[in-house]
Coordinates of C-alpha atoms in Angstrom, one line a residue:
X1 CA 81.6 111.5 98.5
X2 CA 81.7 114.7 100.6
X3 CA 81.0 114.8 104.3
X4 CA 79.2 117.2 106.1
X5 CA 80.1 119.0 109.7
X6 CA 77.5 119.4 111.8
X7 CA 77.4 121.8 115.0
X8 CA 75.5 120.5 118.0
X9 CA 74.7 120.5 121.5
X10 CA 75.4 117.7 123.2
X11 CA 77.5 115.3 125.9
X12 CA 79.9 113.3 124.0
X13 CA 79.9 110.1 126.0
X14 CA 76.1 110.3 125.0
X15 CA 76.5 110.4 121.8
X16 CA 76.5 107.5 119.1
X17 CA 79.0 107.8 116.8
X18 CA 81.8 106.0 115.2
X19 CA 84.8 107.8 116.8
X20 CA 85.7 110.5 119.3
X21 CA 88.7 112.9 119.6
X22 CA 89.9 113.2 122.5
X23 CA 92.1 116.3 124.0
X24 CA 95.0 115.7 125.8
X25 CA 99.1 116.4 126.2
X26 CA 102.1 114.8 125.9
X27 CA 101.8 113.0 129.5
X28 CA 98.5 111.5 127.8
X29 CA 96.8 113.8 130.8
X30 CA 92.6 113.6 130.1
X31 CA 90.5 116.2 132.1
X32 CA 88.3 113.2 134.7
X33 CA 84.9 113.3 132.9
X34 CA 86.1 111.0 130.1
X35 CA 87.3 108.1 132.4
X36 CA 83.7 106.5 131.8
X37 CA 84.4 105.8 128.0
X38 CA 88.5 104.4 129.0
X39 CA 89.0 100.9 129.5
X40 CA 89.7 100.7 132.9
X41 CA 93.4 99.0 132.5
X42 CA 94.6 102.0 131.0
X43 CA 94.2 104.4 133.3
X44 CA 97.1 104.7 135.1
X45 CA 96.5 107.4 138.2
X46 CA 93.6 109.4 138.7
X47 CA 93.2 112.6 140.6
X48 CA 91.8 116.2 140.6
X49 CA 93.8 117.3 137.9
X50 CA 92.7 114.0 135.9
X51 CA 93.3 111.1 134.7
X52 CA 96.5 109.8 133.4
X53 CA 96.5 107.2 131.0
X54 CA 99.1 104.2 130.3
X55 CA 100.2 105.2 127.1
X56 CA 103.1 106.5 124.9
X57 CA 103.5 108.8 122.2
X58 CA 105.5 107.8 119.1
X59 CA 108.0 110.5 118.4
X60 CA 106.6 113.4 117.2
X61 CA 102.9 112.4 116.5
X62 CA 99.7 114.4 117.6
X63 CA 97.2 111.6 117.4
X64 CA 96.8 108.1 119.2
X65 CA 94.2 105.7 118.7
X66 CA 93.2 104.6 122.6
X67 CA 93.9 100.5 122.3
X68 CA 90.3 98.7 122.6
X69 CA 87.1 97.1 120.6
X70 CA 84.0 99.1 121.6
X71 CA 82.2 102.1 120.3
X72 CA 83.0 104.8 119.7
X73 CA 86.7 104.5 119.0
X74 CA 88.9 106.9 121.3
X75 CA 92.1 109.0 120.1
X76 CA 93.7 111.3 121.7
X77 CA 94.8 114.5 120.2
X78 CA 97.7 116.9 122.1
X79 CA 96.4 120.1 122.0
X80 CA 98.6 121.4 124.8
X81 CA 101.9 123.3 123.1
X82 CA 104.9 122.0 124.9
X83 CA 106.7 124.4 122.5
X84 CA 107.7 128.0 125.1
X85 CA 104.9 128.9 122.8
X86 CA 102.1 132.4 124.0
X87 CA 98.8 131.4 123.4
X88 CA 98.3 134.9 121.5
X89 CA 101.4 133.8 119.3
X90 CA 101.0 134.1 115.3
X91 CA 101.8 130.3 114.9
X92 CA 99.9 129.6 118.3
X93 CA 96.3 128.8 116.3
X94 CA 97.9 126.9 113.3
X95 CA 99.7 124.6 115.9
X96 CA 96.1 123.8 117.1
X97 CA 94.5 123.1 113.5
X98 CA 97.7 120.7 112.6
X99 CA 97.0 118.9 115.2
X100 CA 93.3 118.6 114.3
X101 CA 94.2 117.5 110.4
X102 CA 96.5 114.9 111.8
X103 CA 94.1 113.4 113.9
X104 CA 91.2 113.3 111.6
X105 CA 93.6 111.6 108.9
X106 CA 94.4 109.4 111.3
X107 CA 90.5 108.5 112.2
X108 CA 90.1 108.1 108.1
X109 CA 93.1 105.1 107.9
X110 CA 90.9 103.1 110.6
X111 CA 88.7 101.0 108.1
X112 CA 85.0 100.7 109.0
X113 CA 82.8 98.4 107.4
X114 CA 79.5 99.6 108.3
X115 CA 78.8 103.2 110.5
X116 CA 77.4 102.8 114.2
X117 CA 73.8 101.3 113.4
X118 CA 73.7 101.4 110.2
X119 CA 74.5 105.2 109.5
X120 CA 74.7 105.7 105.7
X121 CA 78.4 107.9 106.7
X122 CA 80.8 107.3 109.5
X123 CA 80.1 110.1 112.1
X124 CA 83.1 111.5 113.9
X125 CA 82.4 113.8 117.0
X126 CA 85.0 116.4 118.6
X127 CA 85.5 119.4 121.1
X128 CA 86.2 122.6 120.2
X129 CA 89.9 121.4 120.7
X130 CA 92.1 123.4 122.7
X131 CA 89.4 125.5 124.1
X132 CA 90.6 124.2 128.2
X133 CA 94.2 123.2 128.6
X134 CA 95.4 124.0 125.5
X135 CA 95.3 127.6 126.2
X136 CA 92.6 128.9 123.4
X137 CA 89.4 129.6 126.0
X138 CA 90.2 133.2 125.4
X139 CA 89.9 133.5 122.0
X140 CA 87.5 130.8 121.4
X141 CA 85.4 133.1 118.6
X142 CA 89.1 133.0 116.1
X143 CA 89.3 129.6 117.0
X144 CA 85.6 128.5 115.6
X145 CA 86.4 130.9 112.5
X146 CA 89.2 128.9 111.4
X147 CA 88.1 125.4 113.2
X148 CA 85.0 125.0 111.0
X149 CA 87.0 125.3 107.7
X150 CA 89.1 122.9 108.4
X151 CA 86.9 120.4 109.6
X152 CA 84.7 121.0 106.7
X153 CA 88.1 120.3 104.5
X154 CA 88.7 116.8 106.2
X155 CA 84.7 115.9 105.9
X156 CA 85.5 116.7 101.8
X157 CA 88.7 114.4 101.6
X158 CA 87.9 111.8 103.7
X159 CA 84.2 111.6 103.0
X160 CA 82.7 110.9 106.6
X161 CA 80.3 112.9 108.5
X162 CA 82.1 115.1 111.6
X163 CA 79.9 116.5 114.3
X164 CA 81.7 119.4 116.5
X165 CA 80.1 119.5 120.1
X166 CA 79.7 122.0 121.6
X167 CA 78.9 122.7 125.1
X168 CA 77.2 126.1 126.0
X169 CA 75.5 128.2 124.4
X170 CA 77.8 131.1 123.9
X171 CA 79.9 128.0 121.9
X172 CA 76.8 127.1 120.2
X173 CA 75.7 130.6 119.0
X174 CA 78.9 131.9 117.4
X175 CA 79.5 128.8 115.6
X176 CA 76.3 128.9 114.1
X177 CA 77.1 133.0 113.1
X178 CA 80.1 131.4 111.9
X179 CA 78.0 128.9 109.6
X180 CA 75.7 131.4 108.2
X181 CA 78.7 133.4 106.9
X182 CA 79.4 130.4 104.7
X183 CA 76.9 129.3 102.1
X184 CA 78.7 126.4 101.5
X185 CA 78.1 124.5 104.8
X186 CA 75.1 122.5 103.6
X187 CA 74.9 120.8 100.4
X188 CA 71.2 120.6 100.2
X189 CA 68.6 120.8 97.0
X190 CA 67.0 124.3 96.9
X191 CA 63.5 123.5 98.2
X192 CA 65.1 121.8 101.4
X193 CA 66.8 125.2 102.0
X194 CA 64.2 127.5 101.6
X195 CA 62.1 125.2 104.0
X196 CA 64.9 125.4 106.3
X197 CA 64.6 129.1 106.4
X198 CA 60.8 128.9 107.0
X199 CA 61.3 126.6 109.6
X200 CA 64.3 128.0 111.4
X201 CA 61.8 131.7 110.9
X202 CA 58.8 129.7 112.9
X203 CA 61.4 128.3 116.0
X204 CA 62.8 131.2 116.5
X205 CA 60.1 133.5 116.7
X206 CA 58.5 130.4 119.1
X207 CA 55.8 129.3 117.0
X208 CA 57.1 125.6 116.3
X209 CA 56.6 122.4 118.1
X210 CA 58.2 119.3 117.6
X211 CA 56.6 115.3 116.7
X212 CA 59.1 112.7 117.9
X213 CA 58.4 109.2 116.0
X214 CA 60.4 105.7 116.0
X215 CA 62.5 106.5 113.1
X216 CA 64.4 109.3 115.1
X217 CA 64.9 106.6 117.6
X218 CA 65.7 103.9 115.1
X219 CA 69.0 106.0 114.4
X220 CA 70.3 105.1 118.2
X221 CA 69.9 101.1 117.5
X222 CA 66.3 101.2 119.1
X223 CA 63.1 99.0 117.2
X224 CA 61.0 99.9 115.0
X225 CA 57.3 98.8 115.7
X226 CA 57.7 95.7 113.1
X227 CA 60.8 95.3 114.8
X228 CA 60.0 95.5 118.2
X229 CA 57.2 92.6 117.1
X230 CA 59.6 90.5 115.9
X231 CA 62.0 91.0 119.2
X232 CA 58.9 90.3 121.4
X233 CA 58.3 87.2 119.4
X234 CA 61.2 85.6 119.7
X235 CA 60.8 85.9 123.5
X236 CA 57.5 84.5 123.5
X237 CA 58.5 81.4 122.5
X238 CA 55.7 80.9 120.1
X239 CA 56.1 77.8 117.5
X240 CA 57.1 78.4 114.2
X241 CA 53.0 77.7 112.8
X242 CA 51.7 80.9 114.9
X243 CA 55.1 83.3 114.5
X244 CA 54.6 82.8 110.7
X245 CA 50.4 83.7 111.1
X246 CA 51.5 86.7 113.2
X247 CA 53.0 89.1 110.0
X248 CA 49.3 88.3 108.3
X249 CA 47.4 90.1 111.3
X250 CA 47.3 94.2 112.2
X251 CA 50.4 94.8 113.9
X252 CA 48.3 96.0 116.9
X253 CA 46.3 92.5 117.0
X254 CA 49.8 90.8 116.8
X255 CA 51.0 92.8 119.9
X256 CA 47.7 91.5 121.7
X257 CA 48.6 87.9 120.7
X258 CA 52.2 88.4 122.3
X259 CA 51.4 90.3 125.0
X260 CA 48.7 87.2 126.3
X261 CA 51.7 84.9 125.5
X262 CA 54.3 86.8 127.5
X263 CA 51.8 88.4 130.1
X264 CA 51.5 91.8 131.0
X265 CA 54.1 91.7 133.7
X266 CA 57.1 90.3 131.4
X267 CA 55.7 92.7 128.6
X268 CA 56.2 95.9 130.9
X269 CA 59.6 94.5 131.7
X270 CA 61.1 93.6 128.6
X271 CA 59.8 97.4 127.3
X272 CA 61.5 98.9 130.4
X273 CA 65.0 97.1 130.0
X274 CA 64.9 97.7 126.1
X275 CA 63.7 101.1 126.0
X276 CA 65.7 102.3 129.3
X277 CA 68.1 105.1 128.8
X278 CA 70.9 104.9 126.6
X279 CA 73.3 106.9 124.3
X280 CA 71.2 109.2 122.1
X281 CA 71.2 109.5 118.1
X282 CA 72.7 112.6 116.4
X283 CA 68.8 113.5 115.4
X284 CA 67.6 113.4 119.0
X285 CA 70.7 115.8 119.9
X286 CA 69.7 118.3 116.9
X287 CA 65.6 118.0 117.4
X288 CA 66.8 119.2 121.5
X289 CA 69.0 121.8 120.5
X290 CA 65.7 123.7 118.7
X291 CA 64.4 126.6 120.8
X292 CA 61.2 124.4 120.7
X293 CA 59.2 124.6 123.9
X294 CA 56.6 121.6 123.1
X295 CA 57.5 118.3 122.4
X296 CA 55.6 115.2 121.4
X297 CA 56.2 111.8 120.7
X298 CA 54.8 108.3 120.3
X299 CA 58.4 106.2 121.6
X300 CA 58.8 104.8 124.7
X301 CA 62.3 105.3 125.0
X302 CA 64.3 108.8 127.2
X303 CA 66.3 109.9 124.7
X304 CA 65.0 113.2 123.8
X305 CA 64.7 114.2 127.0
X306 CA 68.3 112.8 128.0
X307 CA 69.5 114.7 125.3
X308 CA 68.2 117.9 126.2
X309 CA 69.5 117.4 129.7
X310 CA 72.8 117.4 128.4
X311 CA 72.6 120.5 127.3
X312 CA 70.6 122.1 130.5
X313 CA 67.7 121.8 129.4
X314 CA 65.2 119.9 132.1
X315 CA 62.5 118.6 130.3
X316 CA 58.9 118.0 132.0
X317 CA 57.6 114.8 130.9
X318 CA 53.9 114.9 130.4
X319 CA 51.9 113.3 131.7
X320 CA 54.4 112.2 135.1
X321 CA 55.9 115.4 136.2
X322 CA 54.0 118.3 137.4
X323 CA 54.4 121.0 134.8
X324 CA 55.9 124.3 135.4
X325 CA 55.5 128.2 133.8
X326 CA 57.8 128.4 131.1
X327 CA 59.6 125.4 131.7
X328 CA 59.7 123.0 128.1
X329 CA 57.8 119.7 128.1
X330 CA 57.5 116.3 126.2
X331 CA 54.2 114.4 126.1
X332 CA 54.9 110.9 125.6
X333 CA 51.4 110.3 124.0
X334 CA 52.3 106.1 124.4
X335 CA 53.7 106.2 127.5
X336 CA 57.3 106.0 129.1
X337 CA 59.9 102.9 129.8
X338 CA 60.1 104.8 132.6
X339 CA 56.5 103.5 133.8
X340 CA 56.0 100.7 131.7
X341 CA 52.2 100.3 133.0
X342 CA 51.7 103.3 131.1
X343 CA 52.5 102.0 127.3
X344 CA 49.7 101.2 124.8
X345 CA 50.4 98.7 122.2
X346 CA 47.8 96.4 121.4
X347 CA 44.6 97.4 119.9
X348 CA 42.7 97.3 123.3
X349 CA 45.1 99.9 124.6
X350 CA 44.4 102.1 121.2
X351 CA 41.2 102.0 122.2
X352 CA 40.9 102.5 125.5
X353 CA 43.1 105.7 124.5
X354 CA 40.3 107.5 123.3
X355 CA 38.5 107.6 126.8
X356 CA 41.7 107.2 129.4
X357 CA 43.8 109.6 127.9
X358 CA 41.1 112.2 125.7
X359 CA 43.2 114.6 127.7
X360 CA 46.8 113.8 126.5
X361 CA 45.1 113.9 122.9
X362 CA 43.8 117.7 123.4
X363 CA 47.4 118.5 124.3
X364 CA 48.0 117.6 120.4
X365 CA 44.8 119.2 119.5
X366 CA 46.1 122.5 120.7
X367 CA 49.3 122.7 119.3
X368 CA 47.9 121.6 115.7
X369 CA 45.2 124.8 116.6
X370 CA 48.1 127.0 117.8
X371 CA 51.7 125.9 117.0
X372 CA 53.1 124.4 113.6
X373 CA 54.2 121.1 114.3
X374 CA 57.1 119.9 112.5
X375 CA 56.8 115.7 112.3
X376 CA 60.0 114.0 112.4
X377 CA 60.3 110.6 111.7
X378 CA 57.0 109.3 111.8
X379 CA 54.7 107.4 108.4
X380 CA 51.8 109.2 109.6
X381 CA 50.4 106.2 109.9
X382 CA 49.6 105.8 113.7
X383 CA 45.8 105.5 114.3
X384 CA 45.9 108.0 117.2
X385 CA 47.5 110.7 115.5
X386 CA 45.0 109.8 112.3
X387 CA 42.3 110.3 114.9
X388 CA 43.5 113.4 116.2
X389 CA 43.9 115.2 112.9
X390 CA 40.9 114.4 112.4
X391 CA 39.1 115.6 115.2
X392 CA 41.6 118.7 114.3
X393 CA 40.4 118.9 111.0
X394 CA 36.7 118.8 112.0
X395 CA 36.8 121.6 114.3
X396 CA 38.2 123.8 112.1
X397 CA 35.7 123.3 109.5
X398 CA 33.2 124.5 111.4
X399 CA 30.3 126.5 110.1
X400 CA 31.6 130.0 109.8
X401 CA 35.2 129.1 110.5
X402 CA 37.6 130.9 108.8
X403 CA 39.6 128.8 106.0
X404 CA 43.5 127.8 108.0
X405 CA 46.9 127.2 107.1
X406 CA 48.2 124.0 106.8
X407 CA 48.9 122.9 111.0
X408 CA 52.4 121.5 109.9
X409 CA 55.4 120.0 108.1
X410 CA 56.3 116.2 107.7
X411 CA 59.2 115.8 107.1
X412 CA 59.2 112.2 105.1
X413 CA 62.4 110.5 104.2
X414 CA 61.3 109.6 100.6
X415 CA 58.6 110.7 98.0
X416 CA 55.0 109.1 98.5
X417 CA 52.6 111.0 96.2
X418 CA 49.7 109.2 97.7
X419 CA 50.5 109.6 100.9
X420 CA 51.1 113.0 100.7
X421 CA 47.8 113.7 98.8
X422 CA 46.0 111.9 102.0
X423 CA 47.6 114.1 104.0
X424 CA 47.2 117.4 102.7
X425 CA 44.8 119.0 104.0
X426 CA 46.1 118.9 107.3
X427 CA 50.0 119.2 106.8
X428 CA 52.7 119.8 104.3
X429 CA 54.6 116.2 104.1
X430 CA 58.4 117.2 102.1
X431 CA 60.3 114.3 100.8
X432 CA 63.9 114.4 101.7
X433 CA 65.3 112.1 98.9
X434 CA 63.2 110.9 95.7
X435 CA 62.1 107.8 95.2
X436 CA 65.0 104.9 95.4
X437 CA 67.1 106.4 97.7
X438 CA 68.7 104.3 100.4
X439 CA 66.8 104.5 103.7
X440 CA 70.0 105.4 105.5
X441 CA 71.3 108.2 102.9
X442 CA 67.9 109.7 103.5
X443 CA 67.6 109.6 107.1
X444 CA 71.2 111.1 107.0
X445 CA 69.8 114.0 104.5
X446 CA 67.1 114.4 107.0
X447 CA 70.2 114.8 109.9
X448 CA 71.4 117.7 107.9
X449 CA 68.3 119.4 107.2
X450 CA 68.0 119.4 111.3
X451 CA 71.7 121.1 111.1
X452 CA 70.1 123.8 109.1
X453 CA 67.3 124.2 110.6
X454 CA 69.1 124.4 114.3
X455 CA 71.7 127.0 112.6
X456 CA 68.6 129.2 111.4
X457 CA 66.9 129.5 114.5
X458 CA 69.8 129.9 117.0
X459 CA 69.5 133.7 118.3
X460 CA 72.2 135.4 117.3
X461 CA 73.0 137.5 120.1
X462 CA 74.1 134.1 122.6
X463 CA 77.6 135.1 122.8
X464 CA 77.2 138.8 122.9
X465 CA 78.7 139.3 126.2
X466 CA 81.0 136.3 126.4
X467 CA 84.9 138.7 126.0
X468 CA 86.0 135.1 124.1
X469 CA 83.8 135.7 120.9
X470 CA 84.9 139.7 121.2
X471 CA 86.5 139.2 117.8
X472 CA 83.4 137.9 115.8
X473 CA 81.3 141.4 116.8
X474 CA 80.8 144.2 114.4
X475 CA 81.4 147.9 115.6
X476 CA 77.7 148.5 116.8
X477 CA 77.6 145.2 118.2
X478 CA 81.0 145.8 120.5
X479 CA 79.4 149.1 121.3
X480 CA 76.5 147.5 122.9
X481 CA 78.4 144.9 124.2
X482 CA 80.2 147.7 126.1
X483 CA 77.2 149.2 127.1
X484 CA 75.6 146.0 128.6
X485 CA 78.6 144.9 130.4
X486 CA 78.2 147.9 132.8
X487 CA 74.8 146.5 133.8
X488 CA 76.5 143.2 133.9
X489 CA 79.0 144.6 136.7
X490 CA 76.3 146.4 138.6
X491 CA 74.3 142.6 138.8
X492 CA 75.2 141.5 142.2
X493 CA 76.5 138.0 142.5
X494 CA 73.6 136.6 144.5
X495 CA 70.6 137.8 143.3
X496 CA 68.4 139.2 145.7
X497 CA 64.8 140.2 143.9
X498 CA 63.1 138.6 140.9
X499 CA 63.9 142.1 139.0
X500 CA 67.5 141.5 139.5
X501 CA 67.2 137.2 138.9
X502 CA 65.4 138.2 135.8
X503 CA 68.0 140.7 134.6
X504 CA 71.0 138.1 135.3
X505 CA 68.9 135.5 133.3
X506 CA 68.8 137.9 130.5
X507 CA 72.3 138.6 130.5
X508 CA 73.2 134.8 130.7
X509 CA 71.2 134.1 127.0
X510 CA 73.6 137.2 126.2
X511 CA 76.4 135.3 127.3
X512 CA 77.7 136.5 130.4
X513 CA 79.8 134.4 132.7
X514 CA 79.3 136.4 135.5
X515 CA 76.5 133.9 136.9
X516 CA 78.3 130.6 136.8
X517 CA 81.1 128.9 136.5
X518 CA 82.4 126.2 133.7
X519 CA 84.4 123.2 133.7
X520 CA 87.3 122.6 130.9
X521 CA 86.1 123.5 127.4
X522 CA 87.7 120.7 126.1
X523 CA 86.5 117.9 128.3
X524 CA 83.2 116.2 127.5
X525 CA 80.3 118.2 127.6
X526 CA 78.4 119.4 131.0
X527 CA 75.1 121.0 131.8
X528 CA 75.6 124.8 130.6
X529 CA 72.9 126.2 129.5
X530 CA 71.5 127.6 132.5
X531 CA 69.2 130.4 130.7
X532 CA 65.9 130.5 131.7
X533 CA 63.6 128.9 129.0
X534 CA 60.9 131.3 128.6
X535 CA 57.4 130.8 126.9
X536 CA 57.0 132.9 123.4
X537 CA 54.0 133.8 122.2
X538 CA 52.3 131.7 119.0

């Protein structure tokens, strides 16, 4: 059972997985921001060169497994040469890669029943290793080249899923150049890849929104809305007799039986604790990492916009923060944890959505007018977004009216024929997996697709000016490169005029590092992607 390695953007003490890899040295040295995921009695001293841990290495090994119970799993891999060794050195880079082959065998010996919530694959996650202490920031672009390859060859052997994080977008970019030089990076049927290109064609160019629904969410141990039920009825306290009458009534009537039982008050606070912010699912990480400007979704929960954080991108939550030009947003069409009077759950609230909130339901209207909107894990079966596509549908059937495309993709984890026929006039719905397959194989499929999709529509000029990827341009592309980093040294360093802010910006998404500074490549991922996120046109 082959593995798949996926490329994303993200924090890795956000991130739910099954294990981490950790960089380190022979002193068992960690750069500070990891101290959050060590148990505390192992850390031995901490200052501002780190954090030293209570631990020993066993002779010559590369790979430790940090003692403790909870999730993720911790090892620490040296990826600082004690050897008198130059970092330029012929056997400099091959040091590096042994040490990431022993370390991911090492992951593989540690049995595990059952992934991290159910995940049909175990999911490791890593740095670009050796990219901050280990002496390989300079020549990051070589290291990527012969990184991927290797981690592709352990996800084939071993057969578990391995997600390299990344933490700028300079990383990001040339490691999806990378992928796209190698055709066999995704192991996906045909008509999945040439939707993929389609897709990837309709982000980039900034024509694509996104639809976030509970079975993105689901993949980060959250409810599902039969689930969520069930969790509020076992609160409630409701005798056997009335929890056993609740699965005959419309799930929105049951959540109007619970909510009288529990009251409104221990409703709002049993959404706020449950949905409150947490790690983030591998999907939310991938679905951020699109160069998607407008974002919906029906959950309660922050994880989208948590996720996008991570990777500097501040997300303006609709319908609580004042929006701002050119800034990306996320409508929470249900409401937020975050202000639990706001959720709507029981059929009154449904409702009263149509009249409280018409305006929240025109922000949909216009991106199914204007945008394609790629659906991610919803059934289509929500009776606001029925309602919606409806009133879509109706307006652009007007007298006279042109005939329209299709206003998006749904991207459903198995075949449903009828479904689909119910839905076609309005979007495309794709199955991900035929009929039979296992919920969590699917979902995982679906992950992948995301990977591709992400790879697709990642501009491919991010690392253009960063002198670490040098090695990955062509001859016309070094020759710009050359050309731009004289305007880059006439940029002052503060900024003084919106010509010149807008010229640094620019030269930023090229991949200068002229504007900022950056912690350790190799410790967990910080806010880096400080580009500007401009509006494109539909």
């Amino acid at each position: 059972m082959t593995g798949h390695v996926f490329v994303v953007g993200a924090d890795l003490r956000r991130l739910v997985c099954d294990d981490v890899l950790v960089p380190t040295d022979r002193s068992a040295r960690v750069t500070a921001g990891w101290q959050e995921l060590l148990p505390p009695d192992l850390v031995a001293h901490a200052d501002g060169d780190g954090v030293c841990l209570d631990l020993r290495w066993n002779g010559g090994e590369r790979a430790m497994q940090v003692p403790g119970d909870g999730s993720p799993r911790l090892w620490l891999v040296d990826t600082v040469d004690g050897a008198d060794r130059d970092a330029d050195s012929d056997d400099a880079l091959p040091w590096l890669l042994d040490g990431a082959r022993e370390a991911l065998a090492a992951v593989a010996r540690r049995e595990v029943p059952e992934p991290v919530h159910g995940r049909a694959r175990r999911l490791v996650a890593l740095p670009a290793l050796g990219t901050g202490w280990g002496g390989a920031g300079g020549w990051r672009g070589t290291l990527l080249q012969q990184l991927l390859p290797v981690l592709r060859e352990a996800a084939a052997e071993h057969g578990f899923d391995v997600a390299l994080v990344l933490r700028g977008p300079s990383d990001l970019a040339a490691a999806q150049r990378v992928r796209r030089g190698d055709e066999h990076s995704w192991d996906l049927p045909d008509h999945l890849m040439t939707l993929a290109e389609d897709l990837g064609e309709r982000a980039r160019r900034g024509q694509l929104a996104a639809f976030i629904g509970a079975g993105v969410s689901a993949a980060a141990g959250l409810p599902t809305w039969e689930e969520l039920l069930d969790e509020l009825a076992e609160r409630s306290g409701l005798d056997d007799g009335l929890r056993t009458g609740l699965s005959g009534l419309p799930a929105q009537d049951a959540a109007a039986l619970l909510a009288r039982e529990l009251g409104r008050g221990q409703l709002e606070s049993f959404v706020e604790e449950r949905f409150g912010p947490a790690h983030y699912a591998l999907a939310h990480a991938l679905i951020a990492d699109l160069p998607v400007q407008e974002f919906v979704t029906t959950n309660y929960d922050p994880l989208v916009e948590l996720a996008a954080a991570d990777i500097g991108r501040e997300l303006t939550v609709l319908p609580f923060d004042d929006p701002e030009p050119g800034r990306p947003w996320l409508l929470k069409l249900h409401g937020d944890a975050a202000h639990p009077e706001s959720i709507v759950l029981t059929r009154e609230e449904y409702l009263q959505f149509g009249d409280s909130r018409a305006a929240l339901a025109g922000v949909l209207h216009s991106l199914l007018l204007t945008r394609h909107v790629l659906f991610v894990g919803t059934s289509m079966q929500d009776d606001d977004l029925i309602r919606i596509a409806h009133q879509v549908r109706t307006a652009i059937q007007a007298p006279g009216a042109a005939p329209r495309r299709r206003s998006g993709t749904v991207l459903a984890l198995q075949e449903d024929p009828a479904r689909a026929r119910l839905w076609e006039r309005d979007v495309e719905t794709v199955a991900i997996s035929p009929a039979g397959t296992s919920p969590a194989e699917a979902a995982r499929l679906l992950e992948v697709l995301l990977d591709l999709i992400g790879c697709l529509s990642t501009p491919p000029t991010g690392y253009l000016l960063d002198p670490a990827y040098r090695g990955l341009l062509n001859e016309e592309e070094r020759a710009l490169a050359e050309a731009l980093a004289t305007v880059e040294r006439a940029v002052p360093e503060r900024t003084g005029t919106s010509a010149t802010g807008e010229v640094a910006a620019l030269l930023r998404r090229l991949g200068s590092r002229t504007c900022a500074s950056e912690p350790p490549a190799d410790g967990p991922t910080d806010r880096a992607d400080d580009r500007l996120q401009q509006q494109r046109p539909g």
